[in-house]
Coordinates of C-alpha atoms in Angstrom, one line a residue:
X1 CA -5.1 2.9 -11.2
X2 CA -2.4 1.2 -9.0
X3 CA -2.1 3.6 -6.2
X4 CA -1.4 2.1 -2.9
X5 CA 0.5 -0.3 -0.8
X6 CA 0.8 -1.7 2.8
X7 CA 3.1 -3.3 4.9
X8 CA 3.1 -4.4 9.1
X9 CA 6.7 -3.6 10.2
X10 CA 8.9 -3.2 13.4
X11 CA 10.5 -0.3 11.9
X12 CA 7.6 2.4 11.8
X13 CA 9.8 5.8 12.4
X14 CA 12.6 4.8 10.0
X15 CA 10.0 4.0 7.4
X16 CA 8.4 7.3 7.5
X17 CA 11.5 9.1 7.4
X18 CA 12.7 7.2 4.3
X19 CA 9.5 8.1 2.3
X20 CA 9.9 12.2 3.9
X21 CA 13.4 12.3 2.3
X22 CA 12.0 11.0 -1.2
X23 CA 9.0 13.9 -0.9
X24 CA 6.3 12.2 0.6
X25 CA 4.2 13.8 3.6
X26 CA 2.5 12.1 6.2
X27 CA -1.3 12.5 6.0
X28 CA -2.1 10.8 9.2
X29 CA -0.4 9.1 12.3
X30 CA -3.1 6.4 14.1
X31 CA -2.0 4.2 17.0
X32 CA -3.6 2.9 20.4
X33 CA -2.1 4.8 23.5
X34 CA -3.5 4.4 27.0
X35 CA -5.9 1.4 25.6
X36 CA -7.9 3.6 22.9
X37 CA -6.8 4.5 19.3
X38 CA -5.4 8.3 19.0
X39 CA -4.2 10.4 16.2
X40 CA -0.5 11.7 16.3
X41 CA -1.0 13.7 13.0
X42 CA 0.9 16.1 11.8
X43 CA 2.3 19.0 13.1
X44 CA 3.3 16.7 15.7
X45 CA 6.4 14.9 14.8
X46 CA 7.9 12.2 16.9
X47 CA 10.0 13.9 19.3
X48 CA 6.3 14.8 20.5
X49 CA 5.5 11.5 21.2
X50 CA 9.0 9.6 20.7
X51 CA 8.7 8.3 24.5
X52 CA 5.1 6.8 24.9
X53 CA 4.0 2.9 24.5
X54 CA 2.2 3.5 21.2
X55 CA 1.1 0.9 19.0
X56 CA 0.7 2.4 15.6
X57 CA -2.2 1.2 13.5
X58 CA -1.6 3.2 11.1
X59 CA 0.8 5.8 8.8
X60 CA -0.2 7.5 6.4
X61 CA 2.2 9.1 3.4
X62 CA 1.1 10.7 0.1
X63 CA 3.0 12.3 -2.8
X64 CA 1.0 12.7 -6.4
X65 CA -1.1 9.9 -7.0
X66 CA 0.8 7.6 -4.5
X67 CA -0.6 6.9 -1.3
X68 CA 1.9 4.1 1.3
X69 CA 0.7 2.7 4.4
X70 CA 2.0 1.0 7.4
X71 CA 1.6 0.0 10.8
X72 CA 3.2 -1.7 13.6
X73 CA 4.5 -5.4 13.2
X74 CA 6.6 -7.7 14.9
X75 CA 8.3 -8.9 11.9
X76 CA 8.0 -7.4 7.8
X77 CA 4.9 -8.6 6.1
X78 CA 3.3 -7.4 2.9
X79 CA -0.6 -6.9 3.6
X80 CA -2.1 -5.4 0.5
X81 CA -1.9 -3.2 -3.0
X82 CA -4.5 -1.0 -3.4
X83 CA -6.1 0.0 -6.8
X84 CA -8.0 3.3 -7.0
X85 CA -11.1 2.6 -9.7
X86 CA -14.8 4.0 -10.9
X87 CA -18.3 2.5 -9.0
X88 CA -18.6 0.2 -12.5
X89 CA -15.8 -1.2 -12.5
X90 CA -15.4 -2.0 -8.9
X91 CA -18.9 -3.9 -9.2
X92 CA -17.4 -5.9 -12.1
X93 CA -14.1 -6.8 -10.1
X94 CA -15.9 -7.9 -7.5
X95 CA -18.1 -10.1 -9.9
X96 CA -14.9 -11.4 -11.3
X97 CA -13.9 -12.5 -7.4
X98 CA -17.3 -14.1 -6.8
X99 CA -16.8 -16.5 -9.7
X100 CA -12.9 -16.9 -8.6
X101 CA -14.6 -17.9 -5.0
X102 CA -12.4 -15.6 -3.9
X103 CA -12.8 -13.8 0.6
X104 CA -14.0 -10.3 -1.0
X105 CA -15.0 -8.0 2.7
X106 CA -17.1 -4.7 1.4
X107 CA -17.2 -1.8 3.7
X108 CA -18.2 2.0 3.1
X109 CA -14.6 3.0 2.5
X110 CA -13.0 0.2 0.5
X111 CA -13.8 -3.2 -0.6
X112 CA -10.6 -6.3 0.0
X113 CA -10.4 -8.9 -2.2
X114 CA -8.2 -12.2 -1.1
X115 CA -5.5 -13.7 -3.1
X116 CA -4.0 -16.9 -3.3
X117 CA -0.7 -15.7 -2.7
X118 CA -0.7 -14.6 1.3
X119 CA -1.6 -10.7 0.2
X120 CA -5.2 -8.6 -0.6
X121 CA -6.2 -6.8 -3.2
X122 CA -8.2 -3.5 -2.3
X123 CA -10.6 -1.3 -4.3
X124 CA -10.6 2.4 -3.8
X125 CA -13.5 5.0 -5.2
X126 CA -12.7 7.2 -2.9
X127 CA -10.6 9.9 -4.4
X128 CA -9.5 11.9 -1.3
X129 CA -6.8 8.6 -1.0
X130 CA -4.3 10.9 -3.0
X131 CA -3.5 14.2 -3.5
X132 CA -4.1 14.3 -6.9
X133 CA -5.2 11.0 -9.5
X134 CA -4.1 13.4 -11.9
X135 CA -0.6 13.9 -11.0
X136 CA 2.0 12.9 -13.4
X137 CA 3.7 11.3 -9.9
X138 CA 2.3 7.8 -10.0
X139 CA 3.2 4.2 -9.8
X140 CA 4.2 2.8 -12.7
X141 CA 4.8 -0.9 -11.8
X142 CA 4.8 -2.9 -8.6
X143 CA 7.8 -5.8 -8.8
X144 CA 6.1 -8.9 -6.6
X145 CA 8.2 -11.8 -6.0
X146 CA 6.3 -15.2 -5.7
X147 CA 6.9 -18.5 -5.8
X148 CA 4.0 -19.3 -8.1
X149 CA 3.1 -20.0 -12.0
X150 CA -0.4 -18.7 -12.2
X151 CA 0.3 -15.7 -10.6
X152 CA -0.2 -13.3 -13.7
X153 CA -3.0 -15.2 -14.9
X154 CA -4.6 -14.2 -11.5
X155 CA -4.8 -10.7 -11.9
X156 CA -6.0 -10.6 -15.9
X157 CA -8.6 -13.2 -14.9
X158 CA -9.8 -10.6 -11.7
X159 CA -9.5 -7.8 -13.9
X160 CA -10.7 -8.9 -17.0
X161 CA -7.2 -6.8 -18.6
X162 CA -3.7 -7.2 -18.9
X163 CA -2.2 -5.8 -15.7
X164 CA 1.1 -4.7 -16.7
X165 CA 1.5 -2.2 -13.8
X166 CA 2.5 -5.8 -11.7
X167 CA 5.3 -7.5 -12.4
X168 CA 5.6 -11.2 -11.0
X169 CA 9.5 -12.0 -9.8
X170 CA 10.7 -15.4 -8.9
X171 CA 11.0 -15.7 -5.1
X172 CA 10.9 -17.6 -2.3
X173 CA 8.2 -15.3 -0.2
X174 CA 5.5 -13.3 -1.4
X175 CA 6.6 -8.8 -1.1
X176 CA 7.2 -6.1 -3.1
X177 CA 10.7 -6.1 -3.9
X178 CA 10.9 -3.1 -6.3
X179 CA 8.1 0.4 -6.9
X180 CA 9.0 2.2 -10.4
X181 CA 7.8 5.7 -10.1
X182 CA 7.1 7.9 -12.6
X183 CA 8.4 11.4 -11.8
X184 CA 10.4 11.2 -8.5
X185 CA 13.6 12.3 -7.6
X186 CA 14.8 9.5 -5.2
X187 CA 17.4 10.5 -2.7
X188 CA 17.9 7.0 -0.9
X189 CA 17.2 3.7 -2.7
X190 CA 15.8 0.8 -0.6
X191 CA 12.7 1.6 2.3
X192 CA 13.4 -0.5 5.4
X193 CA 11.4 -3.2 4.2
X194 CA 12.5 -4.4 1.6
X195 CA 11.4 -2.3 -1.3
X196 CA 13.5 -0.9 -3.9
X197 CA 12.3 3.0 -5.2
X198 CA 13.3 3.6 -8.8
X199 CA 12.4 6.4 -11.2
X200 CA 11.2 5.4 -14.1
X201 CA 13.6 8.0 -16.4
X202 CA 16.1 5.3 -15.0
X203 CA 13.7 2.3 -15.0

């Protein structure tokens, strides 16, 4: 199940206040203050901390089965999609990479597996990633705008399935230009980075 996505960005605070006024609440608030990493979690908000040097690692923001990440850049830049899946098939994925010779880095949370296309692909087993994998509020398809042919192929070859959830747009640079939601009432359109929220009732 397509789940998750992550992008570095200069605009942290406008980011999380974009995805608060479509429903989403922030899990966790990670960033290094006074040279060690620190939470800022919630029921702080940022008039808390609004006037300290911190360096967010990390921000956290669920709704459903939808969980968004992002942390501190200097510029925008599309990290990774995340998919949540079972113990078997994140062996056989990871099989699949091996014969790609694709970067795959395994660690007790999550596995990453490295594309060709300046982005990772990460495995999830963990279920506490999202409020609920059975809520009907989900991703329905990620938009991804590249400049390559193959790029399709990619994913059915490293998945061993059609991937329909990801939809390959012409581009000149590799993001997310568009998330289609299954049931979510969007108040504001376009996140600060770049990527369009659409309902899928509307899709």
């Amino acid at each position: 199940m397509l789940f998750h996505y992550h992008f570095w960005t200069p605009f942290i605070e406008e980011t999380e206040e974009f995805y608060k006024a479509n429903g989403f609440h922030v899990s966790q608030r990670i960033g290094r203050y006074q040279n060690e990493f620190q939470s800022f979690n919630p029921p702080q908000t940022w008039e808390d901390f609004r006037n300290k040097p911190i360096l967010f690692r990390i921000i956290e923001m669920k709704k459903g089965a939808i969980n968004i990440t992002f942390g501190f850049g200097k510029k925008v830049r599309f990290d990774h999609i995340g998919f949540l899946v079972s113990d078997d098939d994140r062996r056989k994925i990871i099989d699949s990479a091996k014969q790609m010779h694709r970067n795959i880095q395994v660690n007790e949370r999550r596995t990453f597996i490295g594309t060709p296309y300046g982005f990772r692909i990460e495995l999830q087993t963990n279920h506490d990633v999202v409020e609920s994998e059975d809520s009907p509020i989900s991703i329905h398809e990620l938009d991804i705008s590249t400049t390559s042919k193959d790029f399709q192929q990619f994913f059915i070859k490293l998945f061993k399935k059609d991937m329909s959830e990801i939809v390959p747009i012409f581009g000149d640079k590799t993001t997310i230009t568009r998330a289609v939601i299954n049931h979510i009432s969007l108040k504001i359109a376009t996140d600060p980075n770049g990527v369009t929220l659409q309902n899928k009732t509307i899709a």
